[in-house]
Short mmCIF file of N, CA and C in Angstrom, two decimals:
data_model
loop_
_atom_site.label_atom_id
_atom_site.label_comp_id
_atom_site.label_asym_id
_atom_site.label_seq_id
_atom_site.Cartn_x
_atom_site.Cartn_y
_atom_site.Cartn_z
N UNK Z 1 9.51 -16.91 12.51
CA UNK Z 1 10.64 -16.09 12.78
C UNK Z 1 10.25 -14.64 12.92
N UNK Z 2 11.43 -13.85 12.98
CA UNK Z 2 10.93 -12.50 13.40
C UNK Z 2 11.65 -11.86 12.02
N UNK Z 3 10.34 -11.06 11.87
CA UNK Z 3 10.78 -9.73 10.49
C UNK Z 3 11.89 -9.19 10.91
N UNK Z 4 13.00 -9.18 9.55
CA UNK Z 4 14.19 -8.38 10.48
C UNK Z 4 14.21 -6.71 9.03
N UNK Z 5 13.91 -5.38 9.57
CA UNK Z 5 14.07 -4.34 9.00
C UNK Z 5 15.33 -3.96 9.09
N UNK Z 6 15.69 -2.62 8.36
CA UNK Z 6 17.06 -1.83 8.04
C UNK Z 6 16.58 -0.88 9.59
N UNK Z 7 18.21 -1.48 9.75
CA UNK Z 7 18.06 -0.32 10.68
C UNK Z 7 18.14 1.32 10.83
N UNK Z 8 17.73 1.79 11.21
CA UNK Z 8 17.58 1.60 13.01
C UNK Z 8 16.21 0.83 13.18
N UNK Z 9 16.07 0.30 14.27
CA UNK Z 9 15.19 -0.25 14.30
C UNK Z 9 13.60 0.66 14.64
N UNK Z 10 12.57 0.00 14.39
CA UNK Z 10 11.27 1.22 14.50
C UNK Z 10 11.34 1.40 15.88
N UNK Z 11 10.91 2.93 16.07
CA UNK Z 11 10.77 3.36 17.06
C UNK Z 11 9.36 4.26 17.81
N UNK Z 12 8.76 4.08 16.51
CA UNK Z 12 6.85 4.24 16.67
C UNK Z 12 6.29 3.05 16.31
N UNK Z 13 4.88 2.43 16.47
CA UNK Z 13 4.40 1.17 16.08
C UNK Z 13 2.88 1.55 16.33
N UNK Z 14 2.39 1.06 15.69
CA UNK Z 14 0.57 0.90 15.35
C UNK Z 14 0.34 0.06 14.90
N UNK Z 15 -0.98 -0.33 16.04
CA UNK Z 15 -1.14 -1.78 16.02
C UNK Z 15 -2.84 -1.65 14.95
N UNK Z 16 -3.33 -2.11 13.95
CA UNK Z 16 -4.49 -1.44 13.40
C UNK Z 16 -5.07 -3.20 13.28
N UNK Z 17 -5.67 -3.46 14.64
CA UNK Z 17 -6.51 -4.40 14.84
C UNK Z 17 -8.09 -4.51 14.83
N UNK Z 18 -8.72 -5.30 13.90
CA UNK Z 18 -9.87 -5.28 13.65
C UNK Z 18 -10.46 -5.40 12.80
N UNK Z 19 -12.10 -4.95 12.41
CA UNK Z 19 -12.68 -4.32 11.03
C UNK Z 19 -12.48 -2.68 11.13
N UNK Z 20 -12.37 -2.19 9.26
CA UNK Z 20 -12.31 -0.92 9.25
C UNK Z 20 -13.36 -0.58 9.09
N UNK Z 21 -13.26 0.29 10.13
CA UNK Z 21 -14.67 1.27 9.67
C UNK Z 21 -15.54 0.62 11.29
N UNK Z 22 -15.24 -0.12 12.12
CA UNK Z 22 -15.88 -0.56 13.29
C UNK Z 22 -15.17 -0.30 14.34
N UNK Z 23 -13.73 -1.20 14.27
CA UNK Z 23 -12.90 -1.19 15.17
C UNK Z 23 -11.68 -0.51 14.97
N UNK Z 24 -10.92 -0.35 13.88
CA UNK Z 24 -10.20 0.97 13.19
C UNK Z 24 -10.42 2.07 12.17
N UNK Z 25 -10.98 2.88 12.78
CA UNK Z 25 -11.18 4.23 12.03
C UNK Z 25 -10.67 5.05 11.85
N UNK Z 26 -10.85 5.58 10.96
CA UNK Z 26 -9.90 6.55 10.11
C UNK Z 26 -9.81 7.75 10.81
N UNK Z 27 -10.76 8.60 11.45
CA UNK Z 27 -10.76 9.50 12.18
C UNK Z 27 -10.10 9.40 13.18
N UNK Z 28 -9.49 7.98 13.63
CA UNK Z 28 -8.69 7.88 14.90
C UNK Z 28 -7.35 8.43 14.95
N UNK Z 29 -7.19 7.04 13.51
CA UNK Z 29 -5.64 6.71 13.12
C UNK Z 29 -5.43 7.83 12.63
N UNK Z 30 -5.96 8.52 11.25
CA UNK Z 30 -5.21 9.21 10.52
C UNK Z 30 -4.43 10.93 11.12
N UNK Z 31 -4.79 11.30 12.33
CA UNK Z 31 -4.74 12.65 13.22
C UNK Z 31 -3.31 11.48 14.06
N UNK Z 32 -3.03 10.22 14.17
CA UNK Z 32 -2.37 9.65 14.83
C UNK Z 32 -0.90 9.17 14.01
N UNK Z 33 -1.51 9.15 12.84
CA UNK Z 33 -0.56 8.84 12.03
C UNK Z 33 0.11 10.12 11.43
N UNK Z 34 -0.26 10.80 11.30
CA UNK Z 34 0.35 12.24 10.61
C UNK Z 34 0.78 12.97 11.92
N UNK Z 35 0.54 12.85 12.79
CA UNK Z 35 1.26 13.23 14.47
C UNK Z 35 2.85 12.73 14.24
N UNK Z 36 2.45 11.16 14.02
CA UNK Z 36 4.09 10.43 14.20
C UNK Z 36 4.76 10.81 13.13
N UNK Z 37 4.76 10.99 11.73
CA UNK Z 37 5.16 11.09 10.82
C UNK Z 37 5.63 12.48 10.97
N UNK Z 38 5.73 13.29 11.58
CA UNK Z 38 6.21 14.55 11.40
C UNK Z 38 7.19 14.82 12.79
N UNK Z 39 7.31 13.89 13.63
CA UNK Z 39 8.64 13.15 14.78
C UNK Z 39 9.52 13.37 13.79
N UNK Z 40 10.48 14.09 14.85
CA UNK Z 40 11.95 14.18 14.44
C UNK Z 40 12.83 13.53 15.00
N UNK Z 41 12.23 12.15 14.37
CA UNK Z 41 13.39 11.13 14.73
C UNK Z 41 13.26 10.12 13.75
N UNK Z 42 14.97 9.52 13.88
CA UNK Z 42 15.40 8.48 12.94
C UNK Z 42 15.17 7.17 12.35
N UNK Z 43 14.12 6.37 13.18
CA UNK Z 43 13.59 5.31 13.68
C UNK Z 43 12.73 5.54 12.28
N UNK Z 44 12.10 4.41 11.63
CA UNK Z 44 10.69 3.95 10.88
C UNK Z 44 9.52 3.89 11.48
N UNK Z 45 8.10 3.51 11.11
CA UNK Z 45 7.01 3.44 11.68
C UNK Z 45 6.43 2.25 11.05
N UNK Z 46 6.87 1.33 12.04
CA UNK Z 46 6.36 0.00 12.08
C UNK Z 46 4.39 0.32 12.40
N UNK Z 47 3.75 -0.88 11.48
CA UNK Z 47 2.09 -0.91 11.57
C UNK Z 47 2.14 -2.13 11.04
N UNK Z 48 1.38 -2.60 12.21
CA UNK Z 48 1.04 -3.90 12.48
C UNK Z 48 -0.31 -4.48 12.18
N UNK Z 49 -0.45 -5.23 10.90
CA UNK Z 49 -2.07 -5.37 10.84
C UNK Z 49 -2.48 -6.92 10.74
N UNK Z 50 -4.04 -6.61 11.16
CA UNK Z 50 -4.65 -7.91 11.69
C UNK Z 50 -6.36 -7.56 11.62
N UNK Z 51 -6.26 -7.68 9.98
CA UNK Z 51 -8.10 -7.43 9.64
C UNK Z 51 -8.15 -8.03 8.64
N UNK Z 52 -9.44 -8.21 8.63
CA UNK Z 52 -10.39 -9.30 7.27
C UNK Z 52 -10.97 -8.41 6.62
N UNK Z 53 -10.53 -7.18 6.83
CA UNK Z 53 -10.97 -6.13 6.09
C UNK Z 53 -11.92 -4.84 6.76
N UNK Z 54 -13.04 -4.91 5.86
CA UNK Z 54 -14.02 -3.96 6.28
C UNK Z 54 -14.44 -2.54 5.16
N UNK Z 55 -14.44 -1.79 5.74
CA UNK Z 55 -14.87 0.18 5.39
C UNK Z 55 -13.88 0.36 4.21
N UNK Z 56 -13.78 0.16 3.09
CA UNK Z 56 -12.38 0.30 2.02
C UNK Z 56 -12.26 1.83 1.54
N UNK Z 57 -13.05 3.14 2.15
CA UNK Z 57 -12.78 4.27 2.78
C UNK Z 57 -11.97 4.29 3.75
N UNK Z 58 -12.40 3.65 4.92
CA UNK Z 58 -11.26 3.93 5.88
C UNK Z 58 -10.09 3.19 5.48
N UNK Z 59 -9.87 1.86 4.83
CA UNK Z 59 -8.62 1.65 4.46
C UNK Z 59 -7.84 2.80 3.62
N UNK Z 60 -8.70 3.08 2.80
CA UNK Z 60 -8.21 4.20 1.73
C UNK Z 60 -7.67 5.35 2.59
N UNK Z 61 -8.06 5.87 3.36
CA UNK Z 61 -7.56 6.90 4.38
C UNK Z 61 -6.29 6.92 5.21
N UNK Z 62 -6.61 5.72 5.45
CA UNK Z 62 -5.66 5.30 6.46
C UNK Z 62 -4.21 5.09 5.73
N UNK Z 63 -3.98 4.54 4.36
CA UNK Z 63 -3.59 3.84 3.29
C UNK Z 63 -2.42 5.64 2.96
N UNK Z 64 -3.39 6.58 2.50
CA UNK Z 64 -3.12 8.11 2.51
C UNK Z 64 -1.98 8.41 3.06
N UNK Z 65 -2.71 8.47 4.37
CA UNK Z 65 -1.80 9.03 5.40
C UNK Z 65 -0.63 8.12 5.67
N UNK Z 66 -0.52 7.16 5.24
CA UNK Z 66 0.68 6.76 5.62
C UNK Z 66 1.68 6.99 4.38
N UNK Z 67 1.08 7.04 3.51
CA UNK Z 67 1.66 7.18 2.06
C UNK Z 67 2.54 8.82 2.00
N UNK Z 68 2.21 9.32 2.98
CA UNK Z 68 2.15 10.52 2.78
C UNK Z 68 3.41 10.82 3.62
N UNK Z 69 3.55 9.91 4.66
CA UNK Z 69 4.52 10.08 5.67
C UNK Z 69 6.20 10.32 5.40
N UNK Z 70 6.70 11.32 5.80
CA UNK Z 70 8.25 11.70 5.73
C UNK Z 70 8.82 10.75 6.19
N UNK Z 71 8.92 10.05 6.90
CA UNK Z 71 9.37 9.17 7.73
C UNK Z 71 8.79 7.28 7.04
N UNK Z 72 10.18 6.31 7.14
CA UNK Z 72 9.59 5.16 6.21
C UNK Z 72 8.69 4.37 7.11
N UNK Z 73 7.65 4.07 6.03
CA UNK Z 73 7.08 3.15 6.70
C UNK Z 73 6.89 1.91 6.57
N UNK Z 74 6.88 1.10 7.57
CA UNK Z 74 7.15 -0.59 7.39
C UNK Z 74 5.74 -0.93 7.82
N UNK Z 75 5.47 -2.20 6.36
CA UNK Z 75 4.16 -2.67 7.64
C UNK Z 75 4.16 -3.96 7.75
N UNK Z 76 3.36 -4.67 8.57
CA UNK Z 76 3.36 -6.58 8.83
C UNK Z 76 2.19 -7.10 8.63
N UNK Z 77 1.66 -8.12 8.02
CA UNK Z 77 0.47 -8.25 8.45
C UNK Z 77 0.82 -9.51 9.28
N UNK Z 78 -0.18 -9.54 10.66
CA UNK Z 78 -0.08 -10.45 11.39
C UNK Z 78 -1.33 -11.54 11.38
N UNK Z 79 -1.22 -12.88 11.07
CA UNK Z 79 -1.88 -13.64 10.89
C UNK Z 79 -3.39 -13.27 9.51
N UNK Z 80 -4.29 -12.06 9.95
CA UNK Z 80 -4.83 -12.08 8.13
C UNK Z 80 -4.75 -10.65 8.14
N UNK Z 81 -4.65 -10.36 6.68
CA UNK Z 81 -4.95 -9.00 6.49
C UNK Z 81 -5.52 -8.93 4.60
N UNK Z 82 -6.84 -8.97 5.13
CA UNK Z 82 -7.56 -9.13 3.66
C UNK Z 82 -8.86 -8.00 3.57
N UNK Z 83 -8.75 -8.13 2.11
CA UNK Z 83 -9.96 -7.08 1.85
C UNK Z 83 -9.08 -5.75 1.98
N UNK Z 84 -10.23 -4.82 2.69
CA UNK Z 84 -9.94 -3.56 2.38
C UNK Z 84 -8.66 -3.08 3.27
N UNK Z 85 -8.35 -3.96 4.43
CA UNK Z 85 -6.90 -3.88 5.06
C UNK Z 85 -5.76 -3.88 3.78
N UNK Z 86 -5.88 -4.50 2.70
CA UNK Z 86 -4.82 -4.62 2.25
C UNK Z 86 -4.26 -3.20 1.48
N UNK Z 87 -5.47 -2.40 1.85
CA UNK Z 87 -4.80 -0.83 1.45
C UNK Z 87 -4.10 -0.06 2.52
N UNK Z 88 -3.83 -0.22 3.33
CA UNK Z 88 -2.82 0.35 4.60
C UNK Z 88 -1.57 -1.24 4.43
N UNK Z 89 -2.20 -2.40 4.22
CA UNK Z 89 -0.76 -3.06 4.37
C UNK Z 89 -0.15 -2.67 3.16
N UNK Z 90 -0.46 -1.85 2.06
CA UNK Z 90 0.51 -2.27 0.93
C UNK Z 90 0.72 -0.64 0.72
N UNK Z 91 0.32 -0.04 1.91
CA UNK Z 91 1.26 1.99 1.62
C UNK Z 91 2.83 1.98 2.59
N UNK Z 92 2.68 0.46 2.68
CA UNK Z 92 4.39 0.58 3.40
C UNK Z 92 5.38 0.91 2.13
N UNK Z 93 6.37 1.07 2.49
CA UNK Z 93 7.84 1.41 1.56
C UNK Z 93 8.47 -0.06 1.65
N UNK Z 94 8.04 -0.78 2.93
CA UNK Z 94 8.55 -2.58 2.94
C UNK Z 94 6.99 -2.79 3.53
N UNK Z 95 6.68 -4.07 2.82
CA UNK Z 95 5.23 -4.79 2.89
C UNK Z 95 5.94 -5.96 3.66
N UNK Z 96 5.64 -6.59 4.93
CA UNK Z 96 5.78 -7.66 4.90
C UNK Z 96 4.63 -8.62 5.58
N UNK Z 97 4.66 -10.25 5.73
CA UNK Z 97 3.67 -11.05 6.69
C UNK Z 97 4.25 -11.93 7.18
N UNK Z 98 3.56 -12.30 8.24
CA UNK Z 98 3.90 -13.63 8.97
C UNK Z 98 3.86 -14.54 8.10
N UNK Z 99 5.19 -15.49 8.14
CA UNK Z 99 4.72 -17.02 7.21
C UNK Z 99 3.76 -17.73 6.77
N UNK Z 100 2.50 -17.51 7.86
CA UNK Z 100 1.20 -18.28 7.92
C UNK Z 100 -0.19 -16.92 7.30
N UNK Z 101 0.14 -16.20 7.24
CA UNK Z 101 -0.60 -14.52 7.17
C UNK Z 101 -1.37 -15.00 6.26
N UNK Z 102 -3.04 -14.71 6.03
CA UNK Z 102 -3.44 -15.26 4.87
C UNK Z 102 -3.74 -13.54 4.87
N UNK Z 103 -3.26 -12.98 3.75
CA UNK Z 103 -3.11 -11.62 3.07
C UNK Z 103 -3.66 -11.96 1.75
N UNK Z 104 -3.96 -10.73 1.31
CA UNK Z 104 -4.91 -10.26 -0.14
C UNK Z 104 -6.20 -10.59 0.14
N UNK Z 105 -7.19 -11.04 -1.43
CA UNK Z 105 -8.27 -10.62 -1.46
C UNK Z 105 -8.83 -9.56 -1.50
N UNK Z 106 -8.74 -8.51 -2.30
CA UNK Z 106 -9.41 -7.30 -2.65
C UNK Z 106 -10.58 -7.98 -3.31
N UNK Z 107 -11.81 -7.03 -3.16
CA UNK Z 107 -13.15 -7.58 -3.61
C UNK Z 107 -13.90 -6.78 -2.80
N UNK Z 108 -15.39 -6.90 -3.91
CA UNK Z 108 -16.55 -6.54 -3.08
C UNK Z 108 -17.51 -7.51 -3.01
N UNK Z 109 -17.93 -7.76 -1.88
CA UNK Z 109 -19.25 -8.59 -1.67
C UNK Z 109 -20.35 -7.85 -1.16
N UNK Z 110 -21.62 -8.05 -2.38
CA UNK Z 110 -23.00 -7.09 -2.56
C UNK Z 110 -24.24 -9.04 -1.98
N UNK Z 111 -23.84 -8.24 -0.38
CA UNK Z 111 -25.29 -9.09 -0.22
C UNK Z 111 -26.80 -8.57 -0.60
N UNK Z 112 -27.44 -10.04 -1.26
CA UNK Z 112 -28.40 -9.83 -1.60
C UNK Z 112 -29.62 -9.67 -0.65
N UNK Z 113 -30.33 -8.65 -1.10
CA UNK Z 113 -31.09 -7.97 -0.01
C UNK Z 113 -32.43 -8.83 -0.05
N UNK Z 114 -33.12 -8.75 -1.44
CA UNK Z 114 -34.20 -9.81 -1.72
C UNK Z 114 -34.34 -10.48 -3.11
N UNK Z 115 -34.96 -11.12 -2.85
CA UNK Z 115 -34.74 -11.83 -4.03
C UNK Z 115 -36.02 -11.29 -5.52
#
């Protein structure tokens, strides 16, 4: 089914697809996100996520700036959002996921270099 928010309905959206720290970086989003957040308009800021994690700096950043935002923010995770994603999915004011979303998993994994 489809997420239903308070309206009005969002009228900015970010889509933060990938690994952090490879394919969403903080240096991108966060100059992108504090842009929208200071729109003078009525609408929420829907962010749409879809990572297995990654850079838990750039989540942390990213996570910030949205936290920070005047304007509410809603987020989704779409299908996974684990690891260090789950610090931008959970700086929404409404957290939500797809039915099937495999979300959470915070953790660090220290591969072993030698034995």
């Amino acid at each position: 089914g489809t997420a239903r928010w308070p309206s009005p309905p969002p009228n900015t959206e970010f889509r933060l697809m990938g690994e952090l720290g490879r394919e969403v970086l903080a240096d991108i989003w966060v100059p992108a996100i504090r842009q929208a957040c200071t729109q003078p308009v009525s609408g929420p800021i829907l962010v749409r996520i879809r990572s297995g994690g990654g850079d838990p700096g750039e989540g942390a950043r990213i996570a910030a700036a949205l936290e920070e935002c005047r304007r509410p923010v809603l987020t989704l995770i779409e299908g996974i959002g684990a690891s260090a994603a789950m610090l931008p999915a959970t700086a929404g004011a409404e957290v939500a996921a797809d039915p099937y979303a495999l979300a959470g998993g915070l953790g660090i994994v220290q591969p072993m270099t030698s034995w």
